[in-house]
Amino acid sequence: MENIIEIKNLHFSYPAEEDDTPVEVLKGIDLEIRKGEFVAVLGHNGSGKSTLAKHINGILLPTSGTVTVGGISTADEEKIFDLRCRAGMVFQNPDNQIVSSVVEEDVAFALENLGVPYEEMRRRVDDALKDVNMYEYRHHSPAQLSGGQKQRIAIAGIIAMKPECIILDEPTAMLDPQGRKEVMSVIRRMNREHGITIVLITHYMDEAAQCDRVVVMDKGNVILDNTPREVFSHVEQVKAIGLDVPQVTELAWELKKAGYDMPQDIITEDECAEAVKRLFERE
Amino acid sequence: MLKDITIGQYFPGSSLIHRLDPRFKIIILFIYILMLFAGDSFICLGVGAVFTVFAILLSRIPMKMFLKSLKPLLPVLLLTALMNLFFVTSGDVIFKWKFIKITSEAVSISIFMFVRITLLIMGSSLLTYTTSPITLTDAIERLLSPLKKLKMPVHELAMMMSIALRFIPTLFEETEKIMSAQKARGAEIDSGSLTARAKNMVSILVPLFISSFRRADELATAMECRCYRGGEGRTRLRQLKSAPRDYIALTITLMFYICNLIVGKL
């Protein structure tokens, strides 16, 4: 599969304030993301994961190094809108990314900006709303919706642009468990059914466990990059940078430490239940 | 407590008045205001009153809502009436006590002004009662769009207004949260002297301002991510289409206006 996002030796520092040395947030990141992949980016606060996300659609530009999406460099000012249509971005707080007081008009916002003709806009807005299961709420005001519903509206607003990839910056951090579940299922479906590449920045380990690939960042560097199964088997290393592993992985790890024979690559509840069952049978 | 505040006082509905094109509604309101201020006789006002009652009945919004809309402006109404009553000196004196003189003309003028302003307020309320604020903003943007040629930032103003409308409920919610948080820390917001309460407002306004700036920053980034680049070349999902009924409504209004002019000349 060809790469959609290519990040080469990316360095980034926020401009220095008076008599301050600039703080280097990203210290030479190399990352390639293939078309259709579902990638989670994990990292502690201040690890640079949000900064990295903002580089993918050109909100921030590299201090040095390059970022390209579908062959377009983010530094290419003439193609910036083309780039932003290919790489859509969803943020943490649903309230602060909804522009209009009517749901369907908010979903249409990007299309209005792009000058899409009315008939096509109508169709794409309706499709996007159906994709996130919010079609019946199209005439509502966002103020009447729950956090999870608002976040789905924000996602619909991005889907309507027909992007090749969507970057989500902790989209579930402010939601209740129900809202998280709804949003995650929408994201997964976008990836499976529409083949949209997903870059999910999160600090929920169970969400990362559902992805194809997990990238772990610490202090501006990528320190682990592999399948969730592989990454979470490095329990000690992951814990050392202040992150957790999924609860079931931790349980298996604790059991192993206590001297029981448990496999170390458990990431789902079913696998864990199965392994514990086998353990009981043997005892 | 803050939840009760509604801006624009829109009553959703599907009456004929609700369904009129908002651009036409604004133009009709404009003609209506001209009509009220064109004639000087009570018959002219009568024509305006008939028009108002006719429109209110069509909107299917209860009359008492319109009377309610007068309430906050009642002091202004009464003041205008009283000023006219005491300071108009022409005509026959019908009442005299010390230095106060009231003439018959003063009575008729003050009643006239009272009715005129009442009708003005009721007519304008009809527009905001039957048109959602966002539709109204949209209609204003389109009506003013010729001014773009004169380099007036029409789109930007409309965008600012619609974002403000969008964030009113959000900011109310936030204000309530901050108030509860400050109360939990012992701030006295609902009690104490006026100055003490004003001082305590600072503890609500400062966090509210800071969070608004943060919201503005995030919203700007989100808008950029969705390719926002000003009003140029934008298309709209909300289509304002004028139907035959809009032209009929406009014609009826113009007929009332002409009728008013003729009656005024008699």
XYZ file of C-alpha atoms in Angstrom:
549
model
C 0.000 0.000 0.000
C 1.220 3.465 -0.791
C 1.877 6.024 1.884
C -0.608 8.825 2.370
C 1.195 10.719 5.103
C 4.975 11.030 5.020
C 6.775 12.847 7.782
C 10.511 13.174 7.384
C 12.875 14.353 10.101
C 10.301 16.791 11.498
C 11.595 19.315 13.990
C 9.380 21.957 15.519
C 9.967 24.675 18.088
C 7.490 27.265 19.236
C 8.907 30.724 18.514
C 10.907 32.035 21.467
C 9.344 34.632 23.718
C 11.538 37.468 24.973
C 14.883 36.281 26.374
C 13.660 32.717 26.366
C 15.250 29.915 24.441
C 12.796 28.299 22.014
C 11.351 25.057 23.307
C 11.769 22.198 20.892
C 8.524 20.243 20.926
C 9.212 17.774 18.134
C 12.723 16.418 17.824
C 13.129 14.714 14.498
C 10.065 12.616 13.783
C 9.986 10.111 10.938
C 6.603 8.574 10.321
C 4.905 7.005 7.346
C 1.233 6.209 7.351
C -0.228 4.015 4.645
C -3.550 4.497 2.932
C -6.450 3.012 4.881
C -4.506 2.513 8.078
C -6.017 3.102 11.499
C -3.243 4.543 13.640
C -3.377 5.571 17.274
C -0.892 8.090 18.626
C -0.302 7.767 22.348
C 1.714 9.966 24.608
C 1.733 11.745 27.904
C 0.807 15.439 28.197
C 3.521 17.466 26.554
C 4.815 14.563 24.487
C 4.113 16.582 21.323
C 1.274 14.455 19.991
C -1.151 17.350 19.424
C 1.622 19.421 17.891
C 2.326 16.551 15.528
C -1.361 16.374 14.587
C -1.437 20.075 13.739
C 1.436 19.550 11.306
C -0.462 17.034 9.217
C -2.911 19.573 7.774
C -0.646 22.563 7.799
C -2.005 24.422 10.842
C 1.587 24.431 12.053
C 4.570 24.375 9.700
C 7.801 22.501 10.448
C 10.840 24.370 11.729
C 12.798 21.866 9.677
C 11.940 18.638 7.887
C 8.935 17.962 5.681
C 5.362 16.748 5.988
C 3.509 15.606 2.875
C -0.043 14.347 2.537
C -0.901 12.560 -0.699
C 2.182 14.119 -2.278
C 1.327 17.694 -1.272
C 3.775 19.402 1.056
C 2.107 21.225 3.942
C 4.452 24.134 3.288
C 2.981 24.635 -0.209
C 0.803 27.694 0.369
C -0.956 27.470 -2.972
C -2.310 24.025 -2.251
C -3.189 24.567 1.392
C -6.972 24.247 0.866
C -6.477 21.180 -1.300
C -4.418 19.727 1.534
C -7.026 20.541 4.159
C -9.701 18.793 2.119
C -7.562 15.676 2.019
C -6.650 15.740 5.671
C -9.565 16.759 7.888
C -9.115 17.464 11.538
C -11.412 16.952 14.531
C -10.591 18.542 17.880
C -11.171 17.732 21.499
C -13.893 20.185 22.466
C -16.972 19.709 20.282
C -18.395 23.076 21.355
C -15.438 25.002 20.022
C -15.531 23.601 16.506
C -19.209 23.959 15.666
C -19.780 27.183 13.759
C -23.487 27.320 12.998
C -26.585 27.158 15.188
C -28.235 24.622 12.898
C -26.754 21.121 12.649
C -27.004 20.691 8.876
C -25.550 24.127 8.221
C -22.587 23.331 10.370
C -21.957 20.139 8.416
C -22.161 22.222 5.234
C -19.697 24.846 6.487
C -16.613 23.431 4.755
C -18.547 22.844 1.523
C -19.857 26.412 1.605
C -16.293 27.650 1.966
C -15.195 25.520 -0.960
C -18.004 26.870 -3.133
C -19.651 23.507 -3.787
C -22.891 23.981 -5.779
C -26.168 23.601 -3.875
C -27.392 20.230 -5.217
C -24.095 18.490 -4.574
C -23.780 20.164 -1.175
C -27.252 18.988 -0.160
C -26.387 15.419 -1.128
C -23.014 15.374 0.603
C -24.417 16.927 3.790
C -27.242 14.370 3.952
C -24.822 11.492 3.302
C -22.406 12.712 5.966
C -25.219 13.080 8.503
C -26.455 9.566 7.742
C -22.900 8.228 8.068
C -22.716 9.454 11.651
C -26.363 8.499 12.410
C -27.401 12.083 13.049
C -29.683 12.605 10.064
C -32.827 13.001 12.129
C -31.185 15.805 14.109
C -30.353 17.901 11.044
C -32.617 20.805 11.989
C -31.662 20.851 15.671
C -29.521 23.400 17.378
C -26.160 22.033 18.615
C -27.030 23.400 22.070
C -29.729 20.719 22.362
C -27.324 17.833 21.684
C -25.148 15.739 23.984
C -21.354 15.848 23.818
C -21.144 12.626 21.816
C -23.743 13.865 19.334
C -21.934 17.184 18.934
C -18.670 15.385 18.293
C -20.390 13.237 15.645
C -21.632 16.442 14.007
C -18.064 17.746 13.995
C -16.942 14.490 12.354
C -19.773 14.757 9.788
C -18.548 18.273 8.956
C -15.169 16.765 8.081
C -16.554 13.702 6.259
C -18.592 16.008 4.003
C -15.276 17.276 2.562
C -14.587 13.674 1.463
C -11.102 13.587 3.003
C -8.626 10.782 2.427
C -7.575 10.899 6.013
C -8.965 12.269 9.257
C -6.828 13.323 12.190
C -8.680 13.259 15.493
C -7.073 15.048 18.425
C -8.451 13.356 21.552
C -12.006 13.400 20.219
C -13.401 11.467 23.179
C -11.551 13.202 26.014
C -14.521 15.355 27.027
C -17.259 12.774 26.501
C -19.131 10.422 28.792
C -18.720 6.649 28.253
C -21.812 6.464 26.044
C -20.589 9.334 23.866
C -17.139 7.762 23.605
C -18.647 4.513 22.401
C -20.739 6.274 19.737
C -17.819 8.321 18.466
C -15.441 5.366 18.372
C -17.922 3.250 16.425
C -18.356 6.052 13.863
C -14.581 6.396 13.482
C -14.121 2.654 13.044
C -16.880 2.488 10.453
C -15.360 5.375 8.481
C -12.120 3.447 8.373
C -13.589 0.069 7.421
C -16.395 1.017 5.065
C -15.021 4.155 3.438
C -11.341 3.300 3.611
C -10.512 6.633 5.224
C -7.113 6.700 6.886
C -7.501 7.524 10.576
C -4.930 9.072 12.874
C -6.409 8.946 16.347
C -4.660 10.819 19.104
C -5.871 9.509 22.410
C -4.965 8.744 25.963
C -7.451 5.921 26.320
C -5.597 2.638 26.015
C -8.688 0.623 25.149
C -9.233 2.890 22.127
C -5.624 2.416 21.037
C -6.066 -1.339 21.368
C -8.753 -1.217 18.646
C -6.346 0.270 16.080
C -4.121 -1.409 13.497
C -1.024 0.357 14.684
C 0.075 2.278 17.757
C 2.670 5.042 17.762
C 3.931 6.001 21.208
C 5.512 9.414 21.652
C 7.580 10.742 24.500
C 9.292 14.141 24.806
C 9.031 14.894 21.104
C 10.237 11.521 19.835
C 8.545 8.389 18.573
C 9.662 5.629 20.915
C 7.431 2.711 19.911
C 5.671 2.065 16.613
C 4.035 -1.290 16.021
C 0.804 -3.256 16.339
C -1.073 -2.660 19.600
C -0.316 -6.235 20.631
C 3.398 -5.697 20.234
C 3.470 -2.229 21.773
C 1.473 -3.163 24.856
C 3.615 -6.191 25.507
C 6.322 -3.703 26.561
C 4.390 -3.061 29.749
C 7.342 -1.692 31.702
C 8.527 0.637 28.977
C 5.023 2.022 28.432
C 4.548 2.548 32.157
C 7.945 4.223 32.457
C 6.787 7.147 30.311
C 3.685 7.637 32.404
C 1.174 5.792 30.229
C -0.983 2.823 31.057
C -1.622 -0.360 29.149
C -5.180 -1.663 28.645
C -6.603 -3.075 31.880
C -6.649 -6.632 30.592
C -3.005 -6.397 29.509
C -2.103 -5.136 32.941
C -4.029 -7.955 34.598
C -2.169 -10.542 32.529
C 1.120 -8.842 33.314
C 0.425 -8.792 37.064
C -0.567 -12.465 36.980
C 2.629 -13.302 35.122
C 4.645 -11.378 37.711
C 2.906 -13.347 40.454
C 4.161 -16.516 38.834
C 1.199 -17.642 36.759
C 1.632 -18.717 33.184
C -0.112 -15.969 31.207
C 0.575 -14.897 27.598
C 1.902 -11.342 27.365
C 0.158 -10.229 24.181
C -3.391 -9.925 25.513
C -5.255 -6.768 24.487
C -8.930 -7.717 24.401
C -11.278 -8.794 27.154
C -12.181 -12.011 25.342
C -8.554 -13.071 25.042
C -8.032 -12.360 28.703
C -11.116 -14.316 29.737
C -9.974 -17.235 27.603
C -6.470 -17.194 29.106
C -7.795 -16.997 32.662
C -10.156 -19.889 31.929
C -7.286 -22.014 30.690
C -5.308 -21.060 33.786
C -8.142 -22.287 36.031
C -8.473 -25.514 34.107
C -4.790 -26.250 34.567
C -4.740 -25.480 38.284
C -32.086 31.300 36.005
C -30.055 32.267 32.971
C -31.763 29.601 30.900
C -34.881 31.744 30.718
C -33.141 34.410 28.706
C -33.878 34.018 25.054
C -32.523 36.310 22.430
C -34.807 37.433 19.664
C -37.842 35.688 21.184
C -38.474 33.436 18.243
C -41.650 31.336 18.316
C -41.263 28.458 15.874
C -44.300 27.834 13.749
C -45.479 27.271 10.228
C -47.978 30.061 9.694
C -48.028 32.063 6.504
C -46.031 34.830 8.171
C -43.422 32.309 9.362
C -42.999 30.974 5.863
C -42.511 34.315 4.152
C -39.051 34.967 2.764
C -37.149 36.802 5.539
C -35.805 39.320 3.019
C -39.362 40.269 2.107
C -40.315 40.440 5.754
C -37.576 42.979 6.401
C -38.622 45.069 3.398
C -42.267 44.867 4.459
C -41.353 46.005 7.966
C -39.511 48.926 6.429
C -42.541 49.970 4.384
C -44.710 49.502 7.461
C -42.537 51.906 9.463
C -42.709 54.458 6.632
C -46.463 54.016 6.653
C -46.698 54.750 10.376
C -44.642 57.894 10.064
C -46.157 59.171 6.824
C -49.578 60.336 7.975
C -50.512 62.739 10.741
C -54.148 61.815 11.198
C -55.778 59.135 13.293
C -57.276 57.593 10.170
C -53.751 56.952 8.858
C -52.873 55.226 12.112
C -56.106 53.272 11.814
C -54.934 51.872 8.490
C -51.645 50.881 10.154
C -53.510 49.296 13.061
C -55.704 47.253 10.721
C -52.583 46.057 8.924
C -50.889 45.119 12.214
C -53.879 43.192 13.576
C -54.309 41.435 10.224
C -50.644 40.346 10.228
C -50.706 39.268 13.879
C -53.789 37.128 13.290
C -52.081 35.493 10.312
C -48.992 34.692 12.417
C -51.156 32.670 14.867
C -49.091 34.001 17.748
C -51.311 34.966 20.710
C -51.956 38.690 21.067
C -50.774 38.582 24.653
C -47.197 37.889 23.507
C -47.282 41.187 21.660
C -48.624 43.032 24.676
C -45.791 41.435 26.659
C -43.274 42.834 24.202
C -44.534 46.312 25.086
C -43.880 45.870 28.773
C -40.151 46.662 28.898
C -40.733 49.740 26.735
C -43.733 50.996 28.690
C -41.718 53.669 30.588
C -40.482 55.107 27.298
C -44.004 55.045 25.885
C -45.475 56.800 28.904
C -42.693 59.356 29.008
C -43.275 60.253 25.359
C -46.994 60.590 25.980
C -46.507 62.735 29.087
C -43.961 64.994 27.413
C -46.405 65.681 24.619
C -49.222 66.189 27.063
C -47.431 68.905 29.018
C -45.360 70.628 26.397
C -47.739 70.982 23.494
C -49.300 74.404 23.993
C -51.380 75.005 20.881
C -55.153 74.440 20.825
C -57.872 75.090 23.397
C -56.958 74.890 27.032
C -59.113 72.260 28.679
C -57.360 71.968 32.012
C -55.435 74.507 34.038
C -53.842 74.208 37.461
C -51.100 76.581 38.578
C -48.506 76.499 35.769
C -49.780 73.299 34.170
C -51.842 73.819 31.069
C -53.249 70.999 29.038
C -54.719 71.675 25.657
C -57.053 69.508 23.597
C -54.388 69.208 20.938
C -51.861 67.988 23.512
C -54.224 65.191 24.488
C -54.760 64.102 20.925
C -51.055 64.297 20.053
C -49.989 62.300 23.068
C -52.530 59.579 22.325
C -51.406 59.646 18.700
C -47.723 59.205 19.631
C -48.555 56.465 22.099
C -50.466 54.475 19.496
C -47.862 55.094 16.807
C -44.983 53.774 18.917
C -47.094 50.865 20.176
C -47.787 49.826 16.598
C -44.119 50.242 15.721
C -43.035 47.918 18.533
C -45.714 45.339 17.746
C -44.800 45.276 14.065
C -41.102 44.846 14.781
C -41.868 42.133 17.341
C -43.791 40.293 14.666
C -40.610 40.060 12.591
C -38.465 38.660 15.410
C -41.269 36.395 16.681
C -41.710 34.709 13.325
C -38.110 34.635 12.056
C -35.259 32.740 13.729
C -32.239 34.938 14.506
C -30.025 32.923 12.186
C -32.419 33.316 9.259
C -32.657 36.997 10.030
C -28.866 37.346 9.966
C -28.790 35.553 6.658
C -31.466 37.791 5.182
C -29.682 40.931 6.377
C -26.438 39.686 4.813
C -28.162 39.168 1.488
C -30.056 42.430 1.542
C -26.873 44.319 2.329
C -24.710 42.410 -0.155
C -24.757 45.245 -2.726
C -22.778 47.236 -0.139
C -19.890 44.801 -0.601
C -19.005 46.775 -3.706
C -18.431 49.754 -1.434
C -15.965 47.614 0.544
C -18.363 47.170 3.461
C -17.469 43.953 5.360
C -21.009 42.583 5.052
C -20.072 38.901 5.100
C -17.742 39.362 8.066
C -20.407 41.178 10.078
C -22.971 38.477 9.339
C -20.468 35.753 10.242
C -19.707 37.502 13.531
C -23.387 37.777 14.298
C -24.118 34.136 13.533
C -21.160 32.953 15.616
C -22.356 35.165 18.471
C -25.816 33.595 18.203
C -24.276 30.135 18.143
C -22.285 30.777 21.318
C -24.998 32.439 23.409
C -26.291 29.172 24.903
C -22.750 27.843 25.324
C -21.631 30.925 27.208
C -24.754 30.933 29.383
C -24.065 27.376 30.358
C -20.500 28.269 31.139
C -21.533 31.312 33.200
C -23.776 29.111 35.300
C -20.950 26.655 35.870
C -18.579 29.422 36.915
C -21.222 30.893 39.219
C -21.726 27.549 40.924
C -17.978 27.068 41.209
C -17.520 30.506 42.788
C -20.485 30.008 45.103
C -18.965 26.732 46.231
C -15.866 28.732 47.115
C -17.909 31.161 49.193
C -18.564 33.992 46.749
C -21.776 35.860 47.508
C -23.380 36.581 44.185
C -27.051 36.797 45.044
C -26.778 38.670 48.322
C -25.009 41.652 49.818
C -25.041 45.309 48.843
C -25.045 46.422 45.251
C -21.334 47.302 45.282
C -20.440 43.990 46.908
C -22.383 42.145 44.261
C -20.767 44.164 41.494
C -17.363 43.314 42.926
C -18.271 39.662 43.006
C -19.247 39.797 39.355
C -15.546 40.244 38.606
C -14.918 36.728 39.850
C -17.367 35.482 37.228
C -16.426 37.724 34.349
C -12.672 37.135 34.470
C -12.850 33.348 34.010
C -15.591 33.825 31.446
C -13.441 36.188 29.393
C -10.405 33.956 29.560
C -12.366 30.945 28.426
C -14.013 32.942 25.631
C -10.621 33.860 24.247
C -9.560 30.238 24.350
C -12.773 29.216 22.610
C -12.254 31.897 19.961
C -8.752 30.630 19.286
C -9.891 27.017 18.953
C -12.852 27.955 16.800
C -10.603 29.946 14.473
C -8.326 26.922 14.050
C -11.302 24.643 13.427
C -12.651 27.078 10.819
C -9.285 27.180 9.092
C -9.234 23.386 9.039
C -12.523 23.555 7.200
C -11.083 25.830 4.528
C -12.682 29.078 5.702
C -11.321 31.996 3.681
C -13.865 34.760 3.957
C -16.986 35.424 1.946
C -15.492 35.225 -1.530
C -16.809 32.393 -3.675
C -18.900 30.920 -0.876
C -22.046 28.996 -1.696
C -24.836 28.468 0.809
C -26.802 25.476 2.017
C -29.593 27.749 3.171
C -31.318 28.871 0.019
C -33.619 31.839 0.277
C -36.226 31.423 -2.414
C -38.977 33.905 -2.969
C -42.366 32.361 -3.692
C -45.488 33.968 -5.180
C -46.802 34.479 -1.632
C -43.898 36.824 -0.902
C -44.806 39.056 -3.838
C -48.462 38.960 -2.826
C -47.558 39.989 0.728
C -45.418 42.802 -0.607
C -48.209 43.966 -2.904
C -50.723 43.972 -0.059
C -48.323 46.006 2.066
C -47.814 48.502 -0.747
C -51.578 48.749 -1.194
C -51.951 49.573 2.486
C -49.206 52.167 2.108
C -50.899 53.827 -0.854
C -54.252 53.663 0.917
C -52.599 55.339 3.891
C -51.202 58.104 1.685
C -54.599 58.728 0.068
C -56.388 58.806 3.423
C -53.750 61.240 4.708
C -54.425 63.626 1.810
C -58.197 63.767 2.407
